[in-house]
Short mmCIF file of C-alpha atoms and ligand atoms in Angstrom, two decimals:
data_model
loop_
_atom_site.label_atom_id
_atom_site.label_comp_id
_atom_site.label_asym_id
_atom_site.label_seq_id
_atom_site.Cartn_x
_atom_site.Cartn_y
_atom_site.Cartn_z
CA UNK A 1 -73.04 -37.46 56.42
CA UNK A 2 -74.95 -34.01 56.95
CA UNK A 3 -72.11 -32.91 59.51
CA UNK A 4 -69.96 -32.82 56.67
CA UNK A 5 -72.52 -31.70 54.10
CA UNK A 6 -71.15 -34.39 52.32
CA UNK A 7 -72.87 -37.87 50.38
CA UNK A 8 -70.78 -40.43 48.69
CA UNK A 9 -71.05 -43.59 47.10
CA UNK A 10 -68.98 -46.51 48.45
CA UNK A 11 -66.01 -46.04 46.66
CA UNK A 12 -65.61 -42.23 47.34
CA UNK A 13 -66.55 -42.90 50.58
CA UNK A 14 -63.28 -45.31 51.28
CA UNK A 15 -61.20 -42.72 49.28
CA UNK A 16 -62.51 -39.96 51.80
CA UNK A 17 -62.19 -41.98 55.28
CA UNK A 18 -58.63 -42.80 54.20
CA UNK A 19 -57.89 -39.26 53.45
CA UNK A 20 -59.47 -38.03 56.28
CA UNK A 21 -57.51 -40.56 58.50
CA UNK A 22 -54.11 -39.47 57.05
CA UNK A 23 -54.66 -35.61 57.99
CA UNK A 24 -56.17 -36.67 61.52
CA UNK A 25 -52.34 -38.66 61.93
CA UNK A 26 -50.73 -35.57 60.64
CA UNK A 27 -52.66 -32.82 62.63
CA UNK A 28 -51.74 -34.46 65.99
CA UNK A 29 -48.54 -35.80 65.02
CA UNK A 30 -49.47 -39.42 66.19
CA UNK A 31 -46.95 -41.24 64.73
CA UNK A 32 -44.66 -41.57 61.42
CA UNK A 33 -43.72 -44.68 59.47
CA UNK A 34 -40.62 -45.30 61.58
CA UNK A 35 -42.65 -45.96 64.62
CA UNK A 36 -43.68 -49.53 65.69
CA UNK A 37 -47.36 -49.19 66.53
CA UNK A 38 -49.40 -51.58 68.73
CA UNK A 39 -52.98 -51.58 67.60
CA UNK A 40 -55.07 -52.57 71.01
CA UNK A 41 -57.69 -55.00 68.77
CA UNK A 42 -61.13 -55.95 70.62
CA UNK A 43 -62.56 -57.86 67.44
CA UNK A 44 -65.12 -54.81 67.38
CA UNK A 45 -65.54 -52.71 64.27
CA UNK A 46 -63.46 -49.88 65.26
CA UNK A 47 -60.23 -51.56 66.26
CA UNK A 48 -60.38 -53.95 63.57
CA UNK A 49 -60.77 -51.19 60.86
CA UNK A 50 -57.85 -49.13 62.50
CA UNK A 51 -55.58 -52.20 61.83
CA UNK A 52 -56.40 -52.76 58.67
CA UNK A 53 -56.11 -49.20 57.47
CA UNK A 54 -52.66 -48.75 59.20
CA UNK A 55 -51.61 -51.89 57.47
CA UNK A 56 -52.88 -50.73 54.09
CA UNK A 57 -51.35 -47.62 54.31
CA UNK A 58 -48.21 -49.42 54.95
CA UNK A 59 -47.43 -48.68 59.04
CA UNK A 60 -45.81 -51.53 60.94
CA UNK A 61 -48.38 -52.49 62.69
CA UNK A 62 -49.31 -55.37 64.95
CA UNK A 63 -52.05 -56.22 67.43
CA UNK A 64 -52.66 -57.11 70.98
CA UNK A 65 -56.01 -58.66 72.06
CA UNK A 66 -56.98 -59.20 75.53
CA UNK A 67 -59.00 -62.28 76.14
CA UNK A 68 -61.66 -60.92 78.82
CA UNK A 69 -63.01 -64.04 79.70
CA UNK A 70 -66.64 -63.13 79.08
CA UNK A 71 -68.01 -66.51 77.40
CA UNK A 72 -69.02 -66.75 73.83
CA UNK A 73 -68.54 -62.83 73.81
CA UNK A 74 -64.96 -63.30 74.05
CA UNK A 75 -64.32 -66.43 72.03
CA UNK A 76 -66.19 -64.59 69.20
CA UNK A 77 -64.11 -61.20 69.26
CA UNK A 78 -60.80 -63.54 69.42
CA UNK A 79 -62.01 -65.30 66.34
CA UNK A 80 -62.53 -62.24 64.48
CA UNK A 81 -59.12 -60.55 65.52
CA UNK A 82 -57.46 -63.85 64.51
CA UNK A 83 -59.56 -63.94 60.98
CA UNK A 84 -58.18 -60.34 60.22
CA UNK A 85 -54.38 -61.23 61.33
CA UNK A 86 -54.75 -64.05 58.67
CA UNK A 87 -55.97 -61.59 56.09
CA UNK A 88 -53.37 -58.96 56.93
CA UNK A 89 -50.40 -61.51 57.60
CA UNK A 90 -49.85 -59.37 60.53
CA UNK A 91 -48.94 -60.48 64.02
CA UNK A 92 -51.45 -60.68 66.48
CA UNK A 93 -50.63 -61.40 70.31
CA UNK A 94 -53.12 -62.51 72.81
CA UNK A 95 -53.18 -61.72 76.65
CA UNK A 96 -55.84 -64.48 78.05
CA UNK A 97 -56.62 -62.59 81.31
CA UNK A 98 -58.35 -65.87 82.61
CA UNK A 99 -55.20 -67.53 82.82
CA UNK A 100 -52.97 -64.21 83.88
CA UNK A 101 -55.62 -63.36 86.76
CA UNK A 102 -59.40 -64.35 86.32
CA UNK A 103 -62.11 -63.57 83.65
CA UNK A 104 -63.92 -60.09 84.09
CA UNK A 105 -67.43 -61.98 85.28
CA UNK A 106 -65.09 -63.33 88.15
CA UNK A 107 -63.11 -60.24 89.18
CA UNK A 108 -66.43 -58.28 88.95
CA UNK A 109 -67.75 -60.92 91.92
CA UNK A 110 -64.68 -61.15 93.95
CA UNK A 111 -64.48 -56.77 93.90
CA UNK A 112 -67.22 -54.22 94.88
CA UNK A 113 -66.23 -52.28 91.01
CA UNK A 114 -68.17 -52.36 87.93
CA UNK A 115 -67.30 -54.40 85.12
CA UNK A 116 -66.32 -51.92 82.88
CA UNK A 117 -64.23 -50.10 85.51
CA UNK A 118 -62.10 -53.23 86.24
CA UNK A 119 -62.12 -53.93 82.30
CA UNK A 120 -61.00 -50.52 81.59
CA UNK A 121 -57.89 -50.74 84.20
CA UNK A 122 -57.17 -54.23 82.95
CA UNK A 123 -56.58 -53.17 79.28
CA UNK A 124 -54.74 -50.05 80.38
CA UNK A 125 -52.36 -51.78 82.31
CA UNK A 126 -51.81 -54.66 79.89
CA UNK A 127 -51.36 -52.62 76.64
CA UNK A 128 -48.97 -50.24 78.29
CA UNK A 129 -46.83 -53.16 79.70
CA UNK A 130 -46.85 -55.13 76.57
CA UNK A 131 -46.07 -52.19 74.75
CA UNK A 132 -43.07 -51.16 76.42
CA UNK A 133 -41.52 -54.59 77.21
CA UNK A 134 -41.62 -55.50 73.42
CA UNK A 135 -40.29 -52.26 72.22
CA UNK A 136 -43.66 -50.58 70.69
CA UNK A 137 -43.30 -46.66 70.31
CA UNK A 138 -47.16 -46.02 70.19
CA UNK A 139 -50.27 -47.85 71.32
CA UNK A 140 -53.23 -46.93 68.84
CA UNK A 141 -56.98 -47.26 70.13
CA UNK A 142 -59.81 -47.26 67.88
CA UNK A 143 -61.64 -44.82 69.97
CA UNK A 144 -64.32 -42.96 67.83
CA UNK A 145 -66.34 -39.69 67.97
CA UNK A 146 -69.04 -41.34 69.99
CA UNK A 147 -67.00 -42.78 72.59
CA UNK A 148 -64.70 -39.70 72.99
CA UNK A 149 -68.08 -37.47 73.19
CA UNK A 150 -70.16 -39.54 75.64
CA UNK A 151 -67.24 -39.97 78.09
CA UNK A 152 -66.45 -35.91 77.59
CA UNK A 153 -70.03 -35.16 78.27
CA UNK A 154 -70.29 -37.71 81.34
CA UNK A 155 -67.24 -36.08 82.75
CA UNK A 156 -68.41 -32.47 82.17
CA UNK A 157 -71.57 -33.42 84.01
CA UNK A 158 -69.51 -34.70 86.81
CA UNK A 159 -66.80 -32.13 86.67
CA UNK A 160 -64.50 -34.78 86.48
CA UNK A 161 -61.29 -32.46 86.09
CA UNK A 162 -58.99 -35.53 86.36
CA UNK A 163 -60.17 -37.21 83.18
CA UNK A 164 -61.11 -33.96 81.08
CA UNK A 165 -57.53 -33.35 81.37
CA UNK A 166 -56.62 -36.67 79.47
CA UNK A 167 -59.35 -36.78 76.83
CA UNK A 168 -56.61 -35.71 74.34
CA UNK A 169 -56.56 -37.78 71.05
CA UNK A 170 -52.54 -38.16 72.02
CA UNK A 171 -51.12 -38.77 75.07
CA UNK A 172 -47.55 -38.37 74.78
CA UNK A 173 -45.01 -41.07 76.06
CA UNK A 174 -44.39 -40.42 79.90
CA UNK A 175 -42.55 -42.03 83.06
CA UNK A 176 -43.24 -45.54 82.01
CA UNK A 177 -46.26 -44.66 79.88
CA UNK A 178 -46.01 -45.55 76.17
CA UNK A 179 -47.47 -42.76 73.73
CA UNK A 180 -51.14 -43.38 72.87
CA UNK A 181 -52.86 -42.40 70.01
CA UNK A 182 -56.64 -42.36 69.13
CA UNK A 183 -56.74 -41.93 64.91
CA UNK A 184 -60.27 -42.47 64.49
CA UNK A 185 -61.55 -39.83 67.11
CA UNK A 186 -62.89 -37.54 64.56
CA UNK A 187 -65.35 -40.68 63.10
CA UNK A 188 -68.82 -41.48 64.18
CA UNK A 189 -69.39 -44.94 65.07
CA UNK A 190 -71.43 -45.36 61.81
CA UNK A 191 -68.88 -44.11 59.73
CA UNK A 192 -66.21 -46.53 61.24
CA UNK A 193 -68.91 -49.27 60.74
CA UNK A 194 -69.31 -48.30 57.17
CA UNK A 195 -65.73 -48.20 56.48
CA UNK A 196 -65.46 -51.97 57.89
CA UNK A 197 -68.37 -53.56 56.09
CA UNK A 198 -67.05 -51.93 52.76
CA UNK A 199 -63.68 -53.57 53.01
CA UNK A 200 -65.33 -56.72 54.30
CA UNK A 201 -63.97 -56.81 57.36
CA UNK A 202 -65.62 -59.11 59.65
CA UNK A 203 -66.28 -57.59 63.26
CA UNK A 204 -68.20 -59.13 66.28
CA UNK A 205 -71.55 -57.23 65.91
CA UNK A 206 -72.89 -58.17 69.48
CA UNK A 207 -72.45 -55.83 72.41
CA UNK A 208 -70.72 -56.96 75.24
CA UNK A 209 -72.93 -58.20 78.08
CA UNK A 210 -72.04 -55.96 80.64
CA UNK A 211 -72.35 -53.03 77.80
CA UNK A 212 -76.16 -52.51 78.87
CA UNK A 213 -75.08 -51.38 82.36
CA UNK A 214 -72.74 -49.09 81.00
CA UNK A 215 -73.98 -45.13 81.76
CA UNK A 216 -71.75 -44.43 78.20
CA UNK A 217 -74.51 -46.18 76.15
CA UNK A 218 -77.43 -43.63 77.57
CA UNK A 219 -74.98 -40.61 76.57
CA UNK A 220 -74.22 -41.93 73.32
CA UNK A 221 -78.16 -42.30 72.72
CA UNK A 222 -78.50 -38.51 74.35
CA UNK A 223 -75.61 -37.30 72.03
CA UNK A 224 -77.29 -38.79 68.89
CA UNK A 225 -80.54 -36.97 69.55
CA UNK A 226 -78.92 -33.86 69.93
CA UNK A 227 -76.96 -34.86 66.69
CA UNK A 228 -80.18 -35.74 64.65
CA UNK A 229 -81.65 -31.92 65.32
CA UNK A 230 -78.40 -30.06 65.37
CA UNK A 231 -75.99 -31.87 62.92
CA UNK A 232 -72.45 -31.15 63.67
CA UNK A 233 -72.98 -30.93 67.33
CA UNK A 234 -70.57 -33.95 68.30
CA UNK A 235 -67.66 -32.69 65.84
CA UNK A 236 -67.73 -29.47 67.25
CA UNK A 237 -68.18 -30.28 71.08
CA UNK A 238 -64.99 -32.49 70.63
CA UNK A 239 -62.99 -30.11 68.41
CA UNK A 240 -63.61 -26.83 70.47
CA UNK A 241 -63.06 -28.97 73.55
CA UNK A 242 -59.48 -30.10 72.06
CA UNK A 243 -58.81 -26.21 71.10
CA UNK A 244 -60.17 -24.24 73.88
CA UNK A 245 -60.39 -26.39 77.13
CA UNK A 246 -57.85 -29.05 76.61
CA UNK A 247 -54.98 -26.75 76.41
CA UNK A 248 -55.62 -25.24 80.11
CA UNK A 249 -54.88 -28.61 81.45
CA UNK A 250 -51.31 -30.06 81.93
CA UNK A 251 -52.24 -33.20 80.44
CA UNK A 252 -48.79 -34.91 81.26
CA UNK A 253 -49.08 -33.95 85.22
CA UNK A 254 -47.26 -37.17 86.26
CA UNK A 255 -45.40 -35.77 88.85
CA UNK A 256 -46.84 -37.90 91.64
CA UNK A 257 -45.98 -41.46 89.63
CA UNK A 258 -43.47 -43.85 91.10
CA UNK A 259 -43.17 -47.14 90.32
CA UNK A 260 -45.36 -49.92 92.05
CA UNK A 261 -43.40 -51.95 94.18
CA UNK A 262 -44.55 -55.21 93.17
CA UNK A 263 -44.59 -55.13 89.09
CA UNK A 264 -42.62 -52.17 88.37
CA UNK A 265 -45.35 -50.47 86.32
CA UNK A 266 -46.30 -46.75 86.86
CA UNK A 267 -48.52 -45.89 89.71
CA UNK A 268 -49.40 -43.00 91.63
CA UNK A 269 -49.60 -44.99 94.84
CA UNK A 270 -46.71 -47.57 96.32
CA UNK A 271 -48.71 -50.74 94.76
CA UNK A 272 -50.68 -50.10 91.74
CA UNK A 273 -54.19 -50.65 91.06
CA UNK A 274 -53.65 -53.95 89.04
CA UNK A 275 -51.69 -55.42 91.57
CA UNK A 276 -54.08 -54.37 94.13
CA UNK A 277 -56.71 -56.09 92.21
CA UNK A 278 -54.59 -59.13 91.95
CA UNK A 279 -54.35 -59.30 95.57
CA UNK A 280 -57.95 -59.16 96.28
CA UNK A 281 -58.44 -61.90 93.50
CA UNK A 282 -56.05 -64.45 95.08
CA UNK A 283 -57.51 -64.08 98.28
FE1 SF4 B 1 -65.16 -54.20 78.97
FE2 SF4 B 1 -67.30 -52.72 79.51
FE3 SF4 B 1 -66.43 -53.08 76.88
FE4 SF4 B 1 -67.58 -55.31 78.13
S1 SF4 B 1 -68.54 -53.39 77.90
S2 SF4 B 1 -65.77 -55.08 77.00
S3 SF4 B 1 -66.94 -55.05 80.02
S4 SF4 B 1 -65.70 -52.00 79.10
ZN1 ZN B 2 -48.00 -53.40 90.08
#
């Protein structure tokens, strides 16, 4: 790991990874052992490794998986999440999008939006609603350094100030929004994958079929090329953003938030995006 000037064997890597996670949890005041945590699990390496580690550290962590209805990819993702639930003897809840609304491929056909944009909306809505209704104080997601820096780069290139103000590793609870945290935000994709492999966590290796259209894949490749030439750039880009740029935004600017008049969830408009999506789908 040239960006940390470290070279470790498997056993030491696991110890280092766990110590580093504990430090991140403390540094950003993510949660304590009193909190009831809902881990958003997709079946991929990051979220499953996060769930595994939080249980190992003795946190009260259940998980929610959203079955996105993307054919075989979704079936396998659900199976991997179920397998880990059995191993951890921890509760896994499942929301089936096809039953609740329609699967992502169908939703994409019915709207003019990109699959990933609909998917993001569906996940944000369901994780928040489920957590609040079931009394979870925190939603933890497996976003890693590559996820965070690629989206940061994309938002910088487009000067998307609204999102730049919300790329924090912690979003505090606010007006109907449950607290959201990203404990793996300082780990690269390779590090979380290695931690999962070394602990025998069986995760879905196939990419979602829609990911080939996602611009973030291109930004990740670009950042990896920069990282190869200048090790440490990704971590610096992210940490300096948190230290120097993020404080300039009022990250919890939710003054315009109201309650959706259909479902009651927080929304900047009278009817929330999820209910509008629902209206289009039933038409
Ligand atoms: Fe959803 Fe896009 Fe990720 Fe597939 S690639 S799971 S559609 S966000
Ligand atoms: Zn609504």
